[in-house]
Short mmCIF file of C-alpha atoms and ligand atoms in Angstrom, two decimals:
data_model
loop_
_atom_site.label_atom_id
_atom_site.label_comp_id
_atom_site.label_asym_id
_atom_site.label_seq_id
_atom_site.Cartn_x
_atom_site.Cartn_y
_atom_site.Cartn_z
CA UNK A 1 -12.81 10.73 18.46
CA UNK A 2 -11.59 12.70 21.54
CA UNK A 3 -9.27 15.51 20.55
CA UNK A 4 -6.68 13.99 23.29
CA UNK A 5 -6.64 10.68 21.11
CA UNK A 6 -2.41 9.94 20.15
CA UNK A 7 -3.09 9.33 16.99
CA UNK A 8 -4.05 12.49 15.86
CA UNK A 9 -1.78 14.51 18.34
CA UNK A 10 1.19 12.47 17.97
CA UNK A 11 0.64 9.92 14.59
CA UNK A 12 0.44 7.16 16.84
CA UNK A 13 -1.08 4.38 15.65
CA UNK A 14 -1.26 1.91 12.55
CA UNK A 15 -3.29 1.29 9.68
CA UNK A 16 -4.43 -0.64 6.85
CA UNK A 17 -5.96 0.51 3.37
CA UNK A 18 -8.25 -2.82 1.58
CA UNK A 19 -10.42 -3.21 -0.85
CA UNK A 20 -13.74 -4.70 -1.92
CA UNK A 21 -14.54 -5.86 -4.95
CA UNK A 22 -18.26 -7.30 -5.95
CA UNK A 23 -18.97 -7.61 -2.34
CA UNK A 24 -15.67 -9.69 -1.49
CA UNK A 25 -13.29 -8.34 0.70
CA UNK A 26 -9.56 -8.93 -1.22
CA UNK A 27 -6.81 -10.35 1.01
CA UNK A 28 -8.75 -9.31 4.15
CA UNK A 29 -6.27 -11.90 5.90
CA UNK A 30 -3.11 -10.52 5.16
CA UNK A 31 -4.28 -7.06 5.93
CA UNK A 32 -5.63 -7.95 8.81
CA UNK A 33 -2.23 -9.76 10.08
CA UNK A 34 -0.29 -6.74 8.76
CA UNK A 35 -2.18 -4.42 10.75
CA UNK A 36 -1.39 -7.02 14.30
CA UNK A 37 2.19 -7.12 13.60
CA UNK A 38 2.61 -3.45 13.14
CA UNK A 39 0.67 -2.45 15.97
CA UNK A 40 2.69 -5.01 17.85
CA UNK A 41 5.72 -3.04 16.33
CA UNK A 42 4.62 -0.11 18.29
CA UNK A 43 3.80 -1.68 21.20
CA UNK A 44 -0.41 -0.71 21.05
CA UNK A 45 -2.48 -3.64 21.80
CA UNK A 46 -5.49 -4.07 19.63
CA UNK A 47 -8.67 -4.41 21.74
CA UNK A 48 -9.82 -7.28 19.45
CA UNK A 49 -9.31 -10.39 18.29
CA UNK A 50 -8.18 -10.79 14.73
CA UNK A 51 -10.94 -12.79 13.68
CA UNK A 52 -13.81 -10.57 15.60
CA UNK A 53 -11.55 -7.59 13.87
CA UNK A 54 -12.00 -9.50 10.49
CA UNK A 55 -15.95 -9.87 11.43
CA UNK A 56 -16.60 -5.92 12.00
CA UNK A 57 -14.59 -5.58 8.34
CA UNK A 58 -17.14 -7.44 6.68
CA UNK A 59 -19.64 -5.84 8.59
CA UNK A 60 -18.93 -2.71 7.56
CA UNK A 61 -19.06 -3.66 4.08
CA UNK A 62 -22.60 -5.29 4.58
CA UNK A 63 -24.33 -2.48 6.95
CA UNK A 64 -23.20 0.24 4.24
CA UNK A 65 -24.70 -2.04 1.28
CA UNK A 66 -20.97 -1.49 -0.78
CA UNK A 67 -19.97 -3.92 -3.53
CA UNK A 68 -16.69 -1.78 -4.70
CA UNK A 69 -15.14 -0.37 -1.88
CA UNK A 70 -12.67 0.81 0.24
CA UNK A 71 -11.99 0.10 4.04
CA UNK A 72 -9.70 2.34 5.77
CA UNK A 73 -9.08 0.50 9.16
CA UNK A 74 -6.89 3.03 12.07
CA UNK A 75 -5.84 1.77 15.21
CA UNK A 76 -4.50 4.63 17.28
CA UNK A 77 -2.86 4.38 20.96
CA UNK A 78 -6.20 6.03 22.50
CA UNK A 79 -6.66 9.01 24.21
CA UNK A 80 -4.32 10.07 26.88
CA UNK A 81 -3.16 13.44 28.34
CA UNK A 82 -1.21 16.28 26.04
CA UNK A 83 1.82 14.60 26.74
CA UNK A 84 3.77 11.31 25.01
CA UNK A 85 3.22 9.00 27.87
CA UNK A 86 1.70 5.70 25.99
CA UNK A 87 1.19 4.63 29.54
CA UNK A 88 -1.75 7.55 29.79
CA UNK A 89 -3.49 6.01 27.43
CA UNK A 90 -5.79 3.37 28.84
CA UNK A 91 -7.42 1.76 25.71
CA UNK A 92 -6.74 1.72 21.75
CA UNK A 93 -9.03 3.41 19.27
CA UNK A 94 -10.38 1.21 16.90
CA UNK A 95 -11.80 3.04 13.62
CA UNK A 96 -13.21 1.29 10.09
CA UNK A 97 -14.21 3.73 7.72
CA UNK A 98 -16.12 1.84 4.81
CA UNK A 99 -16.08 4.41 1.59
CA UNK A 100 -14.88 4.76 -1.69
CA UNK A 101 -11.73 5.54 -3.44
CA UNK A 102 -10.00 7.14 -6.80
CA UNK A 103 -6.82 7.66 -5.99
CA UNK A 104 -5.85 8.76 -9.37
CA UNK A 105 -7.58 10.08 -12.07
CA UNK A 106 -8.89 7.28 -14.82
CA UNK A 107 -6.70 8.47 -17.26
CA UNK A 108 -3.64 7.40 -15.40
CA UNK A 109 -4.44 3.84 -16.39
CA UNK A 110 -4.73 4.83 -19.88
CA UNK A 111 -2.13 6.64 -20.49
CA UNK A 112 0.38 5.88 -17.80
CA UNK A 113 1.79 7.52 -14.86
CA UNK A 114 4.65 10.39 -14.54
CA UNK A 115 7.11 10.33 -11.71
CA UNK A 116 9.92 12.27 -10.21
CA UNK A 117 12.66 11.29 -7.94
CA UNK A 118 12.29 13.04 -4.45
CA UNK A 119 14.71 14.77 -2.73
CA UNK A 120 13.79 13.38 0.47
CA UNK A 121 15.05 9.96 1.45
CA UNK A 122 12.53 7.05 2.82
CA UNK A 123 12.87 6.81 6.10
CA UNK A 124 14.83 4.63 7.33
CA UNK A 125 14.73 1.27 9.56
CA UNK A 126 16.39 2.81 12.92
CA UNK A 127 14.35 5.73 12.57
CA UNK A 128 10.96 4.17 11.95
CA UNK A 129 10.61 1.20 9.58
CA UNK A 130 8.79 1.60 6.82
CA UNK A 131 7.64 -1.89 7.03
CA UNK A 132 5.23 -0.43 9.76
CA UNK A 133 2.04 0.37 7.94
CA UNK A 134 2.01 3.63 10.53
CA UNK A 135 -0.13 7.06 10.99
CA UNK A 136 2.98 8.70 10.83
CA UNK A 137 3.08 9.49 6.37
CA UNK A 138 4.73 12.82 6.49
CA UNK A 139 7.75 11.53 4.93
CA UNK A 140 5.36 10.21 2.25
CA UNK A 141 3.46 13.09 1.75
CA UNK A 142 6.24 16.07 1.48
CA UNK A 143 7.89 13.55 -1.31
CA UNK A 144 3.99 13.71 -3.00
CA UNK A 145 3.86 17.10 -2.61
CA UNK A 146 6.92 17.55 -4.33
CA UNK A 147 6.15 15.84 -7.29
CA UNK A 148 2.86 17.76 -7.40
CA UNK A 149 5.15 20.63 -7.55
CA UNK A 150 6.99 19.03 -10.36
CA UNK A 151 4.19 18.31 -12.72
CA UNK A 152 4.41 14.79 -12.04
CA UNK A 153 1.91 12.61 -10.26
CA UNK A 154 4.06 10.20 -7.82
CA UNK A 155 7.22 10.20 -6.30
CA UNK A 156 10.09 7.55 -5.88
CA UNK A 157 12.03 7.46 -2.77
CA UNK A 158 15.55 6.31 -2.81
CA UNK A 159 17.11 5.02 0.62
CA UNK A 160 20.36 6.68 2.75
CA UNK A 161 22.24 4.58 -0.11
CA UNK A 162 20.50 6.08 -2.83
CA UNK A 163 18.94 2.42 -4.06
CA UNK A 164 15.32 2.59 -4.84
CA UNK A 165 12.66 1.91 -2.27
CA UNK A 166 9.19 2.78 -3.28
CA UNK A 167 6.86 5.33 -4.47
CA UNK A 168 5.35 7.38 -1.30
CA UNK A 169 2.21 5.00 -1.77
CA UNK A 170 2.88 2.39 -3.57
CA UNK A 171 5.61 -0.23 -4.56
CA UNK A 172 7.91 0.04 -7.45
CA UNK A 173 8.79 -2.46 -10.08
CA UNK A 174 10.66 -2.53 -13.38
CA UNK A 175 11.01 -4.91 -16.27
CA UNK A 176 14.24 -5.36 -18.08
CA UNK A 177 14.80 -8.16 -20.86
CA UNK A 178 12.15 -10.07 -19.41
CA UNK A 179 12.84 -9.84 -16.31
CA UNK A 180 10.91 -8.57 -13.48
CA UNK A 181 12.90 -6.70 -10.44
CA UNK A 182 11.49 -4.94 -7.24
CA UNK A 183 13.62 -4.09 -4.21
CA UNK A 184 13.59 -6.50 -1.27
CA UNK A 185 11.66 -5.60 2.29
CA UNK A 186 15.45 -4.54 3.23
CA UNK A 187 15.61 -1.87 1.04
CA UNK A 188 13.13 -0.29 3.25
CA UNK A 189 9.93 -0.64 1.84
CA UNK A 190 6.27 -1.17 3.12
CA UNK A 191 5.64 -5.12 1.94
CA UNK A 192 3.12 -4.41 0.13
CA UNK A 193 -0.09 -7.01 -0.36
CA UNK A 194 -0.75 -6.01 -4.08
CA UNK A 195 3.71 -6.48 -4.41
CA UNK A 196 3.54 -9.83 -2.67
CA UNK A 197 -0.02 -10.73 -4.97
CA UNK A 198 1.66 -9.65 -8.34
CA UNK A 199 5.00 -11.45 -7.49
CA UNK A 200 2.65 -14.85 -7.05
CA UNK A 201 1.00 -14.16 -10.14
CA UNK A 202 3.96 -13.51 -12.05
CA UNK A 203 5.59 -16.68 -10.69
CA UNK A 204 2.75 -19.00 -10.76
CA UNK A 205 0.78 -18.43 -13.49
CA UNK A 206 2.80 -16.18 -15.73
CA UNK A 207 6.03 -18.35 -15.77
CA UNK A 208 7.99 -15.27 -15.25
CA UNK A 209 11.09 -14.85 -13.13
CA UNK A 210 10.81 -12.01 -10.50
CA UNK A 211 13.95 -10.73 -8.52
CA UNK A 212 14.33 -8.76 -5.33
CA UNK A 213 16.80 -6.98 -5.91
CA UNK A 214 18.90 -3.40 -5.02
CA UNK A 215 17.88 -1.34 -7.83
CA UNK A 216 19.48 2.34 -8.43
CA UNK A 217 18.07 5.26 -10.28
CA UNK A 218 19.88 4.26 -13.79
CA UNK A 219 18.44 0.66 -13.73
CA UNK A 220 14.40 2.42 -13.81
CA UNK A 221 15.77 4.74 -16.36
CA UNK A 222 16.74 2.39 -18.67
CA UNK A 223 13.91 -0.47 -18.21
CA UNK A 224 11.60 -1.66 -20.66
CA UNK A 225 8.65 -0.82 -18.68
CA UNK A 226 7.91 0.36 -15.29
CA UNK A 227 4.94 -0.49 -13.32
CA UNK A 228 3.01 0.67 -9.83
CA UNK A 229 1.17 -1.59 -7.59
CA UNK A 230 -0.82 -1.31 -4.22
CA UNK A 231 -4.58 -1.84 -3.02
CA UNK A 232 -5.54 1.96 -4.22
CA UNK A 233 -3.60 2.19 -7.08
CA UNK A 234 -3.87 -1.45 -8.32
CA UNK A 235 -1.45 -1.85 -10.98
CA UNK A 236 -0.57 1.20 -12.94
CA UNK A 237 2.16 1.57 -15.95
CA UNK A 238 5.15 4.37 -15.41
CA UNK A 239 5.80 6.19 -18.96
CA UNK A 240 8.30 8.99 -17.52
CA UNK A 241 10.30 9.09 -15.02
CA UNK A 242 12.22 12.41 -13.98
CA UNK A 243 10.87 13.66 -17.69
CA UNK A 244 12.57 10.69 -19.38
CA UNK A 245 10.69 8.52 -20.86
CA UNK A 246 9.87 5.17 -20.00
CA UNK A 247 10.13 2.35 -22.78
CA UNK A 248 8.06 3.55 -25.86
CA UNK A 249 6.17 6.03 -23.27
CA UNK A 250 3.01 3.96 -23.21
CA UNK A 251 1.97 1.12 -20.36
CA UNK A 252 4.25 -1.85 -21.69
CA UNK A 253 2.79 -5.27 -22.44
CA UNK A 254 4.11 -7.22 -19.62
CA UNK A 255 2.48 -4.51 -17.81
CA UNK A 256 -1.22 -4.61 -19.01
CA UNK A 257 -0.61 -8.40 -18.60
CA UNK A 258 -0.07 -8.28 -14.90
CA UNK A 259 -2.83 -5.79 -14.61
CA UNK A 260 -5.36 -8.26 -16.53
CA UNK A 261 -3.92 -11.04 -14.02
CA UNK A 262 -4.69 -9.29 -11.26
CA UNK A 263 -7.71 -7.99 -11.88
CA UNK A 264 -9.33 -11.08 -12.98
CA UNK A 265 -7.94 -12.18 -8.94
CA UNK A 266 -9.91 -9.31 -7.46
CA UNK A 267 -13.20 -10.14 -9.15
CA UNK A 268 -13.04 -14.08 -8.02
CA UNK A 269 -11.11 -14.50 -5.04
CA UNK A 270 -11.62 -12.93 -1.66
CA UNK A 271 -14.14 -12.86 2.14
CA UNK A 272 -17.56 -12.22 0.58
CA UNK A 273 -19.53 -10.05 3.49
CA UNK A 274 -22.92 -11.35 2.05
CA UNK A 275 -22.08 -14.67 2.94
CA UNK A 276 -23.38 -16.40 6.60
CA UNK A 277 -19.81 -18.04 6.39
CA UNK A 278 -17.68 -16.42 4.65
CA UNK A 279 -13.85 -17.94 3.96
CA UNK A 280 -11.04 -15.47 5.65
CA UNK A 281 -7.75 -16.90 4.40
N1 PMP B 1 4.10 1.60 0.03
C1 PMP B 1 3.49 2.52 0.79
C2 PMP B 1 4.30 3.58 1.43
C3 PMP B 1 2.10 2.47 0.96
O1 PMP B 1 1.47 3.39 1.71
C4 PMP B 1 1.37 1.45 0.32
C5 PMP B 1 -0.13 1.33 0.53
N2 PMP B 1 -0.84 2.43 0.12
C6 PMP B 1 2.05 0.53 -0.47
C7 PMP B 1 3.42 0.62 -0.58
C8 PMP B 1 1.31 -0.59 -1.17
O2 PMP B 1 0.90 -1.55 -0.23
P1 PMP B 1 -0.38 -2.45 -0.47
O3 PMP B 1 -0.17 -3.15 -1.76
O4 PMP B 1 -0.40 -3.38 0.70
O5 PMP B 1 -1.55 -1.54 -0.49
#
């Protein structure tokens, strides 16, 4: 990677985090079309098509011999000159990194996760929309680093309104007499793939209602249970919240239902990169 490549320099570029489970890449096609339409967001033009794209995925799986995984996949303007000039950069670094991942420790999923509020807000959609999955996560990472600071071990975001958007990397939902809530794309969120899988689940074959809705501070506070979801994390229960506690302060049952749902999903569905064929979509 040349040192003169935007997306270290400048944060310029786009990316995806998926995951592999027994050899099957999980909703490689939605990551994959995530990753073209925020890349067209920022006007860089991936050098591939999304199906050869999709191909060197499941590559990358295969030539490193990984059944549970993680693919980190970075598209980044290219290298140019020292200055901001997209124009001086001829051609688009494409990078898969094929690894593995904790991003918490195993007793989170035990025993639930703490947050805090930040005091920074989500940035918002004229500044740089959150919907694009970019290399620019400062804004994520100060709010992190703050609740690191605060003995917690994720942070939520609120936007300029002070509604709820997300966690700085995952989505955010809450469960209140049976209900299930999440704030809508608008809110300024990243649309998450596990948010979009869980909402299915919960519709389809959970019979439960799910609402995308404005949600404030008081409503998490005061919900049954409070869950976590995205490809790292997975599903993960909330039991505090700005050191108030969360339902009975243990993963609620709705909760450990979901995650059972979708992790039965990840172990039978997805683009196996043993097969000759394998199905994409
Ligand atoms: N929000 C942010 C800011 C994220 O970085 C992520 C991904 N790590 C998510 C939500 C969850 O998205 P997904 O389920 O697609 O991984």
């Amino acid at each position: 990677i040349s040192v003169f490549d935007h997306g270290l320099l400048y944060g310029d570029g786009v990316f995806e985090g998926i995951r592999c489970y027994g050899g099957k890449i999980f909703k490689l096609r939605e990551h994959t079309i995530r990753l073209y339409n925020s890349a067209k967001a920022v006007y860089i033009n991936v050098p591939y098509a999304q199906n050869e794209l999709e191909r060197f995925l499941l590559e990358s799986i295969r030539i490193n011999n990984i059944k549970d995984g993680y693919i980190r996949l970075v598209v980044t303007r290219g290298y140019g000159d020292l200055g901001l000039d997209p124009r001086k950069c001829p051609k688009a670094t494409v990078i898969i990194i094929a690894d593995q991942i904790a991003l918490f420790p195993e007793e989170v999923y035990d025993k639930g996760i703490r947050l805090i509020t930040s005091s920074l807000r989500r940035t918002p959609h004229d500044t740089l929309s959150p919907s694009i999955k970019s290399l620019n996560y400062l804004n994520n990472i100060l709010a992190r680093a703050e609740s690191i600071r605060a003995d917690a071990q994720e942070a939520i975001l609120l936007n300029h309104q002070g509604y709820v958007t997300e966690c700085s990397g995952d989505n955010i939902f809450c469960i209140k007499a049976g209900v299930v809530m999440t704030p809508p794309i608008h809110a300024g969120i990243l649309p998450g793939i596990t948010r979009a899988t869980v909402i299915e689940l919960l519709r389809t074959k959970m019979k439960t209602t799910v609402s995308e809705t404005m949600l404030t501070l008081t409503d998490l506070y005061s919900s049954e249970e409070v869950f976590l979801t995205g490809t790292g994390a997975e599903i993960i229960g909330v039991v505090e919240i700005d050191r108030q506690r969360i339902g009975d302060g243990k993963p609620g049952r709705l909760t450990r239902q979901i995650e059972d749902a979708y992790n039965q999903l990840t172990q039978i569905s997805g683009a196996n990169a043993y097969d000759k064929n394998p199905c994409v979509a």
